Coordinates of N, CA and C in Angstrom, one line a residue:
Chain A
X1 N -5.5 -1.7 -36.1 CA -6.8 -2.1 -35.4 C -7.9 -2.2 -36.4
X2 N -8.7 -2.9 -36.4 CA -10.0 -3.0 -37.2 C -11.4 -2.4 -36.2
X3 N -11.3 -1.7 -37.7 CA -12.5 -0.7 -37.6 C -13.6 -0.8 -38.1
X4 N -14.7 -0.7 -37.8 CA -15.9 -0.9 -38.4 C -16.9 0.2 -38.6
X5 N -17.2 0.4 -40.2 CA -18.0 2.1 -40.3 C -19.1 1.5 -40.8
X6 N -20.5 2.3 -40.0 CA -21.9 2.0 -40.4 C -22.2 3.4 -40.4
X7 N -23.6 3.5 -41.4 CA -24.0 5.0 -41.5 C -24.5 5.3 -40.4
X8 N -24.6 6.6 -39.9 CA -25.4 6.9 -38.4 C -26.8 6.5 -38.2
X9 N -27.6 6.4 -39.7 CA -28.6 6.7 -39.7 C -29.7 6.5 -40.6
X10 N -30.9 5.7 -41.1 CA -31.4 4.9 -42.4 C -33.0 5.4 -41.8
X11 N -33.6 5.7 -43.0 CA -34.9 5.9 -42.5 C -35.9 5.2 -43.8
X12 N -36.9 4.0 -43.3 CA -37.4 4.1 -44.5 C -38.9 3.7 -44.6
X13 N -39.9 3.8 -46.0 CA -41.2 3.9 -45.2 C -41.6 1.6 -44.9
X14 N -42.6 2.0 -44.6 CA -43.2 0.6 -43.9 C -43.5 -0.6 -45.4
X15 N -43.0 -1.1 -45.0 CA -43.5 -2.1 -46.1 C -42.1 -2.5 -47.2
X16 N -41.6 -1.3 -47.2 CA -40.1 -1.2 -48.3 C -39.2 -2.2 -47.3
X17 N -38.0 -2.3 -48.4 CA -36.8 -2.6 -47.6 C -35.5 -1.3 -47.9
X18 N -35.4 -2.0 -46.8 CA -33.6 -1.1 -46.3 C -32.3 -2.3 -46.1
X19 N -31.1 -1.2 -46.7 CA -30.1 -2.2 -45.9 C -29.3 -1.4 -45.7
X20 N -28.3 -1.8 -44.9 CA -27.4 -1.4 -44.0 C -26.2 -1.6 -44.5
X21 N -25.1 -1.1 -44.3 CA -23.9 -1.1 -44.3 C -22.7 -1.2 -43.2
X22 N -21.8 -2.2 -43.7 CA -20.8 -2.1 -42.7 C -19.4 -2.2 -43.1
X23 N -18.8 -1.2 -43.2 CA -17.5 -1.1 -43.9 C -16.1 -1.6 -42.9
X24 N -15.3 -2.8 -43.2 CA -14.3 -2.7 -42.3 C -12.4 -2.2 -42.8
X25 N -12.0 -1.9 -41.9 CA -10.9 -0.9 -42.4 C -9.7 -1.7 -41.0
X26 N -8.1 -2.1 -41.5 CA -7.6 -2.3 -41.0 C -7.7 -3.9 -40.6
X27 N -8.4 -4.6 -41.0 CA -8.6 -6.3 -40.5 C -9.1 -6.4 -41.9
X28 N -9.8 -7.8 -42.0 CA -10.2 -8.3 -43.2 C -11.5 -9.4 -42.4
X29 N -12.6 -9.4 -43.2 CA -13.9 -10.1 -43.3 C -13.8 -11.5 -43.4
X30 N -12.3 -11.4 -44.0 CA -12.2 -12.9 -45.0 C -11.4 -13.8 -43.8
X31 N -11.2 -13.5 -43.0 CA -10.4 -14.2 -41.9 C -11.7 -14.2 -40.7
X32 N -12.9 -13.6 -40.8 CA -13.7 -14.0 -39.6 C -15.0 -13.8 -39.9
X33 N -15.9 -13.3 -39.2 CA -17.4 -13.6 -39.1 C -17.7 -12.2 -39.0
X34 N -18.9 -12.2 -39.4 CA -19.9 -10.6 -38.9 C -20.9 -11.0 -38.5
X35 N -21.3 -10.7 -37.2 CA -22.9 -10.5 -36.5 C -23.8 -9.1 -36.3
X36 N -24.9 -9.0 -36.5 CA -25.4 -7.9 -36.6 C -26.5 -8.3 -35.1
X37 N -26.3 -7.0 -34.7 CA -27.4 -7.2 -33.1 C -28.3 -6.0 -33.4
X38 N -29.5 -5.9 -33.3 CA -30.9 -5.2 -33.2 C -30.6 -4.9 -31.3
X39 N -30.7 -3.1 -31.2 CA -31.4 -3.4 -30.1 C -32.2 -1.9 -29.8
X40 N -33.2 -2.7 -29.0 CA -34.8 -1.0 -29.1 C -34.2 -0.5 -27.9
X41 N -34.5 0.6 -27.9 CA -34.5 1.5 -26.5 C -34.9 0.9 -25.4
X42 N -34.3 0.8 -24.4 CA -33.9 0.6 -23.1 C -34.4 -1.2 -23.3
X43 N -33.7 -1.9 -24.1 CA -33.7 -3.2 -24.1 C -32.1 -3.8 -24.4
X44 N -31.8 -5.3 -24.2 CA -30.1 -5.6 -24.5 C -30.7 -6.0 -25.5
X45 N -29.4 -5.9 -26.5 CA -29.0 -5.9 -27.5 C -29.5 -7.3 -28.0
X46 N -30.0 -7.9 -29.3 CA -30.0 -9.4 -29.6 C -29.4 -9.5 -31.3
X47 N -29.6 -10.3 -31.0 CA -28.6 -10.9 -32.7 C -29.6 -11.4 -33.6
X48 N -29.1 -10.9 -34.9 CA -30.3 -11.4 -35.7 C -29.6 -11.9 -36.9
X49 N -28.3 -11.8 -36.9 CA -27.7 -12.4 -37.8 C -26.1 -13.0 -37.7
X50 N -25.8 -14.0 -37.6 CA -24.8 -14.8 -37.1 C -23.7 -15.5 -38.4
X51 N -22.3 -15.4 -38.2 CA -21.6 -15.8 -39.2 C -22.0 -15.3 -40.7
X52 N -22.2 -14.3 -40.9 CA -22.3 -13.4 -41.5 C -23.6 -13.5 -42.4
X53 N -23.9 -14.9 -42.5 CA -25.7 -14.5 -42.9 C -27.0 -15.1 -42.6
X54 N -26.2 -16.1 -41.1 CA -26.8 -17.3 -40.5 C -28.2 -16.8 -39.5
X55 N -28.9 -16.9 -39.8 CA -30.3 -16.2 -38.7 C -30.7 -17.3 -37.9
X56 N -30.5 -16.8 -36.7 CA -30.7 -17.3 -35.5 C -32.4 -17.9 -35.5
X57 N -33.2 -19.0 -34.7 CA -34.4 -19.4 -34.8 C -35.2 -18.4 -34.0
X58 N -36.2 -17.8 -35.0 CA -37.0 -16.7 -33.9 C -36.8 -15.3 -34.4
X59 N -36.1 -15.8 -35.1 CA -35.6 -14.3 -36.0 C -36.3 -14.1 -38.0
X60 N -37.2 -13.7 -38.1 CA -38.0 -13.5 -39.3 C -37.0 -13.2 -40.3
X61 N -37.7 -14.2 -41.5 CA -36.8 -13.9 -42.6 C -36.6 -13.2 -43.6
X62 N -37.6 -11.8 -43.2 CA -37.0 -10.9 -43.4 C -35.5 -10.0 -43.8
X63 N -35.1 -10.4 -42.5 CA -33.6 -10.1 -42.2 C -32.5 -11.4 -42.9
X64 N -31.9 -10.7 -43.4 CA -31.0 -11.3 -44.5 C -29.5 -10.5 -44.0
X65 N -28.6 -11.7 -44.2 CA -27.3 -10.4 -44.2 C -26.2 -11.4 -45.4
X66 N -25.5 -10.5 -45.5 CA -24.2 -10.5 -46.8 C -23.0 -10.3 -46.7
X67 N -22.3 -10.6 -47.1 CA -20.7 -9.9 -47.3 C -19.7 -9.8 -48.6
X68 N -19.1 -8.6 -48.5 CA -18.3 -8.7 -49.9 C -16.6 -8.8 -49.8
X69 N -16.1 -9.8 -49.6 CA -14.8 -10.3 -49.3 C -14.0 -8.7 -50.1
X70 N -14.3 -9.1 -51.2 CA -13.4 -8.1 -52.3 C -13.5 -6.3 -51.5
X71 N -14.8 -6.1 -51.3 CA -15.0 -4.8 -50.6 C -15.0 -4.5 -49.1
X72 N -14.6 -6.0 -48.7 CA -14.6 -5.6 -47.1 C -15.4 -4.8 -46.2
X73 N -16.4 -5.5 -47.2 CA -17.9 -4.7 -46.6 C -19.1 -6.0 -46.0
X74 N -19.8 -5.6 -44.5 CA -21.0 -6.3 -45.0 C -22.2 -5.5 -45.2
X75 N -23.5 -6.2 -45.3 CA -25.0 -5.6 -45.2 C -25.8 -6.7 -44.4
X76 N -26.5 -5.8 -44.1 CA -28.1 -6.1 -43.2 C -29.1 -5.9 -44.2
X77 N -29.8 -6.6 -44.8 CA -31.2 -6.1 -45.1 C -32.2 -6.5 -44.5
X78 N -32.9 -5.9 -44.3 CA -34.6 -6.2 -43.9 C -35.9 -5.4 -44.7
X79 N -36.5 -6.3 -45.4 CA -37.8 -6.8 -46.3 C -38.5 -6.3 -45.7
X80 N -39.5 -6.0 -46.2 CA -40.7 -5.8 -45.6 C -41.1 -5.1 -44.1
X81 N -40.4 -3.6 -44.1 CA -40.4 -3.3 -43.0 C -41.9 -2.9 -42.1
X82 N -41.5 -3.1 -41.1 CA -42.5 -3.1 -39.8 C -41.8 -2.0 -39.0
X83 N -43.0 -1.5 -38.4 CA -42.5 -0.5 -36.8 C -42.1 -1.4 -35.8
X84 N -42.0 -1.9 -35.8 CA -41.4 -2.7 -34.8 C -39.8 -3.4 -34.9
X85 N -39.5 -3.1 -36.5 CA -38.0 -2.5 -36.3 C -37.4 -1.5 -36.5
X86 N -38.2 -0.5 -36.1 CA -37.1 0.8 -35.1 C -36.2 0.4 -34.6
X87 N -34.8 0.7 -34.3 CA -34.1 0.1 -33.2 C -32.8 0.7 -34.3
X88 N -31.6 0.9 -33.3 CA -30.6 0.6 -33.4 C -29.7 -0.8 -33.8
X89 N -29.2 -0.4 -35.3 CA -28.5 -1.9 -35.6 C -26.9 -1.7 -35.7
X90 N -26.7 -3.0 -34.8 CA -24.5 -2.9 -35.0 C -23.8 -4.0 -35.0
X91 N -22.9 -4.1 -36.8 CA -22.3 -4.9 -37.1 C -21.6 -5.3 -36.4
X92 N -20.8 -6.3 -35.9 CA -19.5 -6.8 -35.0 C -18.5 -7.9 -35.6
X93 N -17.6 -7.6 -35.3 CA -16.7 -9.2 -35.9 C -15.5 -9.2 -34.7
X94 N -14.4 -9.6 -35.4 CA -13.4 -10.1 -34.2 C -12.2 -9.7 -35.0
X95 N -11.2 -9.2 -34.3 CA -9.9 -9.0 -34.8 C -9.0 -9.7 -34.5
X96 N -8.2 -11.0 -35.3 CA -7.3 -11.8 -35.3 C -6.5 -11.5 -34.5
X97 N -5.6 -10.3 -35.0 CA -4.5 -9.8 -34.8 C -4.1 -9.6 -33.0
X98 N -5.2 -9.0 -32.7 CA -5.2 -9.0 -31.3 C -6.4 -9.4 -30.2
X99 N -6.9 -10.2 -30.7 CA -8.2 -10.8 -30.2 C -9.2 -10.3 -29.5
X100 N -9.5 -9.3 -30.0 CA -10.3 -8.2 -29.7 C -11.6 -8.4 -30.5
X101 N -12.2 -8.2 -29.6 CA -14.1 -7.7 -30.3 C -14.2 -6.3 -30.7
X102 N -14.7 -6.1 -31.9 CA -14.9 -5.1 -32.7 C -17.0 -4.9 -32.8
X103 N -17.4 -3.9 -32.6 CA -18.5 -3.3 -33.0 C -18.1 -2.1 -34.3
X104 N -19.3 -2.2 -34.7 CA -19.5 -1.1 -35.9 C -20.5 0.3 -35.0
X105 N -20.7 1.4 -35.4 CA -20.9 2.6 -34.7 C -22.0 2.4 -34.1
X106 N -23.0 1.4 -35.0 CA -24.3 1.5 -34.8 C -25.3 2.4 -35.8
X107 N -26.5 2.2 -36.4 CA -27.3 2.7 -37.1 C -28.0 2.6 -36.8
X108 N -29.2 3.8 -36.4 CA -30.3 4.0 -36.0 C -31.6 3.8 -37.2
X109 N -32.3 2.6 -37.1 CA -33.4 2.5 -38.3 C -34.8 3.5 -38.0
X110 N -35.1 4.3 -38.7 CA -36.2 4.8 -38.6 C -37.2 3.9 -39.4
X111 N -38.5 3.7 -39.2 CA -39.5 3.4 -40.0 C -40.9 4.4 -40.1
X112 N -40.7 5.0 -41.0 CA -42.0 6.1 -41.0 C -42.6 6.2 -42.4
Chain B
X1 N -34.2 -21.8 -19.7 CA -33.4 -21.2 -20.4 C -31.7 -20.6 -20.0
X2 N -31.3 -20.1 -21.1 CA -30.1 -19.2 -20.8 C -30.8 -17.5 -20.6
X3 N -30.2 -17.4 -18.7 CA -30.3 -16.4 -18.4 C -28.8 -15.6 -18.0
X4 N -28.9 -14.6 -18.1 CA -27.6 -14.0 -17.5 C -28.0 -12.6 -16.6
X5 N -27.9 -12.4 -15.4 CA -28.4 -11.4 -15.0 C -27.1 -10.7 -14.0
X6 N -27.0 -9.2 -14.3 CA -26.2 -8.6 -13.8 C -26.6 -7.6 -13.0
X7 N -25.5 -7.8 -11.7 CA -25.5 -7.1 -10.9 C -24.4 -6.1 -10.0
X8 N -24.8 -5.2 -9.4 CA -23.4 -4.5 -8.7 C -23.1 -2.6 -9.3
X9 N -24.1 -2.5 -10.2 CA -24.4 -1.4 -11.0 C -24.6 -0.3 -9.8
X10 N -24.4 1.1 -10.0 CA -24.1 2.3 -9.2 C -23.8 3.8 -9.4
X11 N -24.1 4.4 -8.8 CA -23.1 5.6 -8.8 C -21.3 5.4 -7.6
X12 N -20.9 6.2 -8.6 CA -19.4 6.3 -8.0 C -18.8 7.5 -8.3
X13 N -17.7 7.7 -7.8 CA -16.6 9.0 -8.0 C -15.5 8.7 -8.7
X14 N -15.5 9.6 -9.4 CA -13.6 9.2 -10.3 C -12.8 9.2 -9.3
X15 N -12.3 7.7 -10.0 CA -11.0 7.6 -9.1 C -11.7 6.4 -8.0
X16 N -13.0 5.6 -7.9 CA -13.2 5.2 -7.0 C -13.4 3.8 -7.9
X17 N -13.8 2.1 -7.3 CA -13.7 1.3 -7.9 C -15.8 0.6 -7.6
X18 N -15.6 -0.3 -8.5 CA -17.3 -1.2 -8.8 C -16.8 -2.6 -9.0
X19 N -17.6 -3.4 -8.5 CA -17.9 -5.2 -8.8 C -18.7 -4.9 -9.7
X20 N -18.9 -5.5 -10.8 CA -19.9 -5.9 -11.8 C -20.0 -7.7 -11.7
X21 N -21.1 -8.2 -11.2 CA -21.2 -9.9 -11.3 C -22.3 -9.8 -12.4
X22 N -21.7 -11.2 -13.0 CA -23.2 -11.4 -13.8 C -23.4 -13.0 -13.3
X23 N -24.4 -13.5 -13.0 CA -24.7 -15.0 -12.9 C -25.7 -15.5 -13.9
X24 N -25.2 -16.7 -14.0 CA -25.5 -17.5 -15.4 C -26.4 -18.6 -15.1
X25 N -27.3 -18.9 -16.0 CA -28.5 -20.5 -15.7 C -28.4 -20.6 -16.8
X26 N -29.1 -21.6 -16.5 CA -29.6 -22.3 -18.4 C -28.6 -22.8 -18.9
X27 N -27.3 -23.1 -18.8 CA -26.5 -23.9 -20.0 C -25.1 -24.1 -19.1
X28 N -24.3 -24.9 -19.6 CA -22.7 -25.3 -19.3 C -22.2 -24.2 -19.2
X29 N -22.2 -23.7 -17.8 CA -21.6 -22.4 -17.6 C -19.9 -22.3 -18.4
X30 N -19.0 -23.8 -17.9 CA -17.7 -24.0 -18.2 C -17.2 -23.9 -19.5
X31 N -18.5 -24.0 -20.5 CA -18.3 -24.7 -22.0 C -18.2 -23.3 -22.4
X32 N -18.0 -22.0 -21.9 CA -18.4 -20.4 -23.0 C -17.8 -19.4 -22.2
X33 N -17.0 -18.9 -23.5 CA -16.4 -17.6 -22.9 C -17.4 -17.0 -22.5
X34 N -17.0 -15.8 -21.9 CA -17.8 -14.5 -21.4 C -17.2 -13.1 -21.7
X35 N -18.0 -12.1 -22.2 CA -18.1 -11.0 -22.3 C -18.2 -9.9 -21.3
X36 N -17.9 -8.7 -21.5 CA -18.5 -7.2 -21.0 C -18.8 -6.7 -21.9
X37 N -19.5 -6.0 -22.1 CA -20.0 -5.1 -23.3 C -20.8 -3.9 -22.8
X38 N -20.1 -2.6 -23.3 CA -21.1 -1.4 -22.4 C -21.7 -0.4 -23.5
X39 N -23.2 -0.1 -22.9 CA -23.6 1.0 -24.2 C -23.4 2.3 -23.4
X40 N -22.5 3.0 -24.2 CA -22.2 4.7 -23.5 C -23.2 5.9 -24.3
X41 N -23.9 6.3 -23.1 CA -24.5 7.9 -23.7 C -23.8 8.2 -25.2
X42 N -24.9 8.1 -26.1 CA -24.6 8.5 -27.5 C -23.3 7.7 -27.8
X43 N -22.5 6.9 -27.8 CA -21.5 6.3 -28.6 C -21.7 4.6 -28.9
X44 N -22.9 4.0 -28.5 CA -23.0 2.9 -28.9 C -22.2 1.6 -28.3
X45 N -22.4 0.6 -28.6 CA -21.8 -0.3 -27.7 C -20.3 0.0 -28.2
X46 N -19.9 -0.8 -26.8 CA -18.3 -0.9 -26.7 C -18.2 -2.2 -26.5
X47 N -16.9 -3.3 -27.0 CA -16.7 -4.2 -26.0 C -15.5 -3.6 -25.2
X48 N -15.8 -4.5 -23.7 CA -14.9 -4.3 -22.7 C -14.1 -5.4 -22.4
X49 N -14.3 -6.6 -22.2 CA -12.7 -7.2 -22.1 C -14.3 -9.2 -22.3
X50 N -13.3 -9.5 -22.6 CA -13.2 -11.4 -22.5 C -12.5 -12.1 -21.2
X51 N -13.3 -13.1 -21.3 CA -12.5 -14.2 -20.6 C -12.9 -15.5 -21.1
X52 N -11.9 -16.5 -20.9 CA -12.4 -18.1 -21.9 C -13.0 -18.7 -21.2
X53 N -13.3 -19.3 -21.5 CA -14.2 -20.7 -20.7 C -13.3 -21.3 -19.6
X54 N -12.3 -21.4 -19.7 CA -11.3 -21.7 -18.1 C -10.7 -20.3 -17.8
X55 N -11.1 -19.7 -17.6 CA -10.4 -18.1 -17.3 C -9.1 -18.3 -17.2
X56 N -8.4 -18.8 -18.5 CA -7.3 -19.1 -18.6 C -6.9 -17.8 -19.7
X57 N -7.3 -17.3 -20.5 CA -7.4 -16.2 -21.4 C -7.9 -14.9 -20.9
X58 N -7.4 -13.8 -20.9 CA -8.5 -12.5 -20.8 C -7.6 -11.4 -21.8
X59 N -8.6 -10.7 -22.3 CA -8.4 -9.7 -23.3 C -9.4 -8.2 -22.8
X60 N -8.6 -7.2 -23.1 CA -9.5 -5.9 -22.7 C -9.4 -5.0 -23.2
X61 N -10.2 -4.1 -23.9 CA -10.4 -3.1 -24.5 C -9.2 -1.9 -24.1
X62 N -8.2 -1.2 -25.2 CA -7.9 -0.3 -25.4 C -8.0 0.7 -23.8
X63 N -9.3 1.2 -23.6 CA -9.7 1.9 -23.1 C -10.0 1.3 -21.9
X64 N -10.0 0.3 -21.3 CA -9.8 0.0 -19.9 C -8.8 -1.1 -19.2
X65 N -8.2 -0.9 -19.8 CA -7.0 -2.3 -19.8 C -5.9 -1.7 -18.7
X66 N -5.4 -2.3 -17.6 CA -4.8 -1.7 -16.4 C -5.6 -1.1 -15.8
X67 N -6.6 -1.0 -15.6 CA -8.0 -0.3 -14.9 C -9.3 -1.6 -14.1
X68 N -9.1 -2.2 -15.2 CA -10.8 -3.4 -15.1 C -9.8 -4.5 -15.3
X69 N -10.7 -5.3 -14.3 CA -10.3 -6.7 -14.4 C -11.3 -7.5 -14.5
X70 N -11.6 -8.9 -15.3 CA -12.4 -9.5 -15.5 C -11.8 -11.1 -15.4
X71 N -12.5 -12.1 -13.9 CA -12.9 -12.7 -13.8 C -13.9 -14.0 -13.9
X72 N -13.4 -15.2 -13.6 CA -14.8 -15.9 -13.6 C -14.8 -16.9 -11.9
X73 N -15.9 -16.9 -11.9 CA -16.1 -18.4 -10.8 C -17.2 -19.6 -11.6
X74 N -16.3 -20.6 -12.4 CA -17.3 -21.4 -12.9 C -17.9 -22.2 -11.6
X75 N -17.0 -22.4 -10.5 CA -18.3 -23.3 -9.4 C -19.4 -22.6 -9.3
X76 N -19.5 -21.7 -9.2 CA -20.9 -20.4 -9.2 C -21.5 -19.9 -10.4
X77 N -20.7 -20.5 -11.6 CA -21.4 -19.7 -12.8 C -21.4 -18.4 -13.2
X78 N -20.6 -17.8 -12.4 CA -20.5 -16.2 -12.4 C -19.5 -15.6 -13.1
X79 N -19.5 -14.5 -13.7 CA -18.5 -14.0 -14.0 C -18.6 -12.1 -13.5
X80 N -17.5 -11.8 -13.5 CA -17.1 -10.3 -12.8 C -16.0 -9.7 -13.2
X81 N -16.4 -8.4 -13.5 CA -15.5 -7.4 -13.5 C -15.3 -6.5 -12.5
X82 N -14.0 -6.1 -12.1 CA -13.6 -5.1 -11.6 C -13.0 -4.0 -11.5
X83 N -13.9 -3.2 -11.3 CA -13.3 -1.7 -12.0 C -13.3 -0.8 -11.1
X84 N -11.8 -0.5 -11.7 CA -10.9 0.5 -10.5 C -10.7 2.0 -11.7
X85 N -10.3 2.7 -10.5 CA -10.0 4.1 -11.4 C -10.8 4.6 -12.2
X86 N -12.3 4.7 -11.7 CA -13.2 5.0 -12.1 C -13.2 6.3 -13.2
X87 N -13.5 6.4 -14.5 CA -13.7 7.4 -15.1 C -14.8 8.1 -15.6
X88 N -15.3 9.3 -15.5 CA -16.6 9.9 -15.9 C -17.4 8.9 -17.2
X89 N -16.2 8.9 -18.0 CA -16.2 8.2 -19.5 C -16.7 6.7 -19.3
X90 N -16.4 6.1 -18.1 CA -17.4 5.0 -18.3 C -18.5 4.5 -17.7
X91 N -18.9 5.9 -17.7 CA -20.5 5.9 -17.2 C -21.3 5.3 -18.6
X92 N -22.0 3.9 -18.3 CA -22.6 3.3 -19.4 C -23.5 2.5 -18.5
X93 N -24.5 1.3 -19.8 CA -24.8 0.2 -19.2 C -23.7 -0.8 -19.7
X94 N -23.9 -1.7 -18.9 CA -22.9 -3.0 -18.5 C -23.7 -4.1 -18.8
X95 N -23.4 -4.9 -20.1 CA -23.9 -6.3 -20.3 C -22.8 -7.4 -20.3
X96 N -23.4 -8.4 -19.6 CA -22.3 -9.1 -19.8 C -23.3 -10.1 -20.8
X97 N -22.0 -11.1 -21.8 CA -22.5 -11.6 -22.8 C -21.9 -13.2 -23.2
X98 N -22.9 -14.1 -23.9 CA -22.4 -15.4 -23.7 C -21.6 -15.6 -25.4
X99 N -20.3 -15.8 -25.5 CA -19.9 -16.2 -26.8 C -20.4 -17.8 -27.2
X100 N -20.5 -17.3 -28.0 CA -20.8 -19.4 -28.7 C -19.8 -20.0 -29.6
X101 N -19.1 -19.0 -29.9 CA -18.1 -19.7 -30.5 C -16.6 -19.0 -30.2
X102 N -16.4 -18.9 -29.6 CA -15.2 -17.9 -28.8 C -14.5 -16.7 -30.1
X103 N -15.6 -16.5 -30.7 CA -14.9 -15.3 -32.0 C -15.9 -14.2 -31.5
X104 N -16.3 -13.8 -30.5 CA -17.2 -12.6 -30.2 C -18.6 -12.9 -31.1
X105 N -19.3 -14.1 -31.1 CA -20.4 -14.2 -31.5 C -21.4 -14.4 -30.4
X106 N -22.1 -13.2 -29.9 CA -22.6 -13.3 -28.9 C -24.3 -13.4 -28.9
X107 N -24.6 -15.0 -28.5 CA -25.6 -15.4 -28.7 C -26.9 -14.9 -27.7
X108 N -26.1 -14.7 -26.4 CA -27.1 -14.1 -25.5 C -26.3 -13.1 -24.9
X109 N -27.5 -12.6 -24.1 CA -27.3 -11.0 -23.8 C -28.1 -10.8 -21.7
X110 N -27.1 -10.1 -21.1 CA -28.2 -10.1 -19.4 C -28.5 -8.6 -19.8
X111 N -29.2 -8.2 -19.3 CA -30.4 -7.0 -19.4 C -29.7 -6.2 -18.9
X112 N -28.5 -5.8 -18.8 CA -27.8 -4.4 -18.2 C -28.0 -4.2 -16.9
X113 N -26.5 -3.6 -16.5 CA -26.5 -2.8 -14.7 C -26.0 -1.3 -15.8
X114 N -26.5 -0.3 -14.6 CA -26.2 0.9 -14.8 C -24.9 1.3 -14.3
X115 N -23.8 2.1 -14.9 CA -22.6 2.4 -14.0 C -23.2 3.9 -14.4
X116 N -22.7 5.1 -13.0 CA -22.4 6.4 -13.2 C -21.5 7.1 -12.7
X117 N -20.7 7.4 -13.5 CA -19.4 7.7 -12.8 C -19.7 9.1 -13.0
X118 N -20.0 10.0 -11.7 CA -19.7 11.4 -11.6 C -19.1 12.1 -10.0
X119 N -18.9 13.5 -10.2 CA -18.0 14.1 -8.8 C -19.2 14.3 -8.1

C-alpha cells in the first residue's frame, strides 16, 4: 500500500517561509500526481496545489509545490507567510496498484 | 458555481446504519467521479470510497469496505453513501468531493455532515 509521511507539525514566524514535506513509501510519485489541500478549523478542506506543482486560480503565489522522483518525496512551500495560513496541510496522490486515494497525515502550520 | 452540499449527518449506535447524500449544482454532474472523504477526531482526513462518473466503478477504503456503500443518481446529481454496521471509529465529518481528473484530484469540496457514532 502507499503511504504517505508528513511532519505532524511546522511553526514559523510571519513574513519567512516554510516548507513542508511529504514522504511516499510503498507506491512511487513517478507514476502519478500530488495535491496538497489547506484546511482551517471548522472549514472543508481546499487545494492549493494540483499535479504536483500546478496552483489552482485564486490561490497566491506564494504557495509553490515540488517533487523529487529520485526521493519519492514532495514539498509545499509557502513564501511570505501570513496568519491567515494557519491551517492544517495534506499531501494526497493515488495508488495505481489498487485505485485507491492516499492522504499524507496532515501538518499543522503554526505562524507566530 | 460548483456546489456540493451534504446531507443525512447524525448521531447513531454501533451496529446501526446512516444515508449520507451529497447534491451537486454548478457543472456536468455525469462528466466526474465522486468522492467520500472523512476528517476523524485527531487523525486527519481519510478517503472513504469512489465512484466514476457512470457508477460503473466503485472503490473503498480498507476500513469500510463490506460496511459502506457508495452510490450515484446522475438524473438527480446526487451522490450517497451507505453506512451499515456503524462503528464508534467512524465518528467523523463526511465530505463528499468532486475529482477532475479521476486520479483523486479533488477540485471541490461540500462543507461537511457530522457522523457520531456512540452507545
Amino acid at each position: 500500500n502507499f503511504v504517505l509521511t508528513q511532519p505532524h507539525s511546522v511553526s514559523e514566524s510571519p513574513g519567512r517561509t516554510v516548507t513542508i514535506s511529504c514522504t511516499g513509501s510503498g507506491g512511487s510519485f513517478a507514476s502519478t500526481s500530488v495535491q496538497w489541500y489547506q484546511q482551517r478549523p471548522g472549514s472543508a478542506p481546499t487545494i492549493v496545489i494540483h499535479d504536483d506543482d500546478q496552483r489552482p486560480s485564486g490561490v497566491p503565489d506564494r504557495f509553490s509545490g515540488s517533487t523529487d522522483s529520485s526521493a519519492n518525496s514532495a514539498s509545499l512551500t509557502i513564501s511570505g507567510l501570513k496568519t491567515e495560513d494557519e491551517a492544517d496541510y495534506y499531501c494526497q496522490s493515488y495508488d495505481t496498484y489498487n485505485s485507491h486515494v492516499v492522504f499524507g497525515g496532515g501538518t499543522k502550520l503554526t505562524v507566530l | 458555481q460548483v456546489q456540493l452540499v451534504e446531507s443525512g449527518g447524525g448521531v447513531a449506535q454501533p451496529g446501526r446504519s446512516l444515508r449520507l447524500s451529497c447534491a451537486a449544482s454548478g457543472f456536468t454532474f455525469r462528466s466526474y467521479g465522486l468522492h467520500w472523504v472523512r476528517r476523524t477526531p485527531g487523525k486527519g482526513l481519510e478517503w472513504v470510497a469512489l465512484v466514476s462518473s457512470d457508477g460503473s466503478e466503485k472503490y473503498y477504503a480498507g476500513s469500510v469496505k463490506g460496511r459502506f456503500t457508495i452510490s450515484r443518481d446522475n438524473s438527480k446529481s446526487t451522490v450517497y453513501v451507505q453506512m451499515n454496521s456503524l462503528r464508534v471509529e467512524d465518528t467523523a465529518v463526511y465530505y463528499c468531493a468532486r475529482d477532475r481528473d479521476g486520479y483523486g484530484n479533488f477540485d471541490f469540496w461540500g462543507q461537511g455532515t457530522l457522523v457520531t457514532v456512540s452507545p
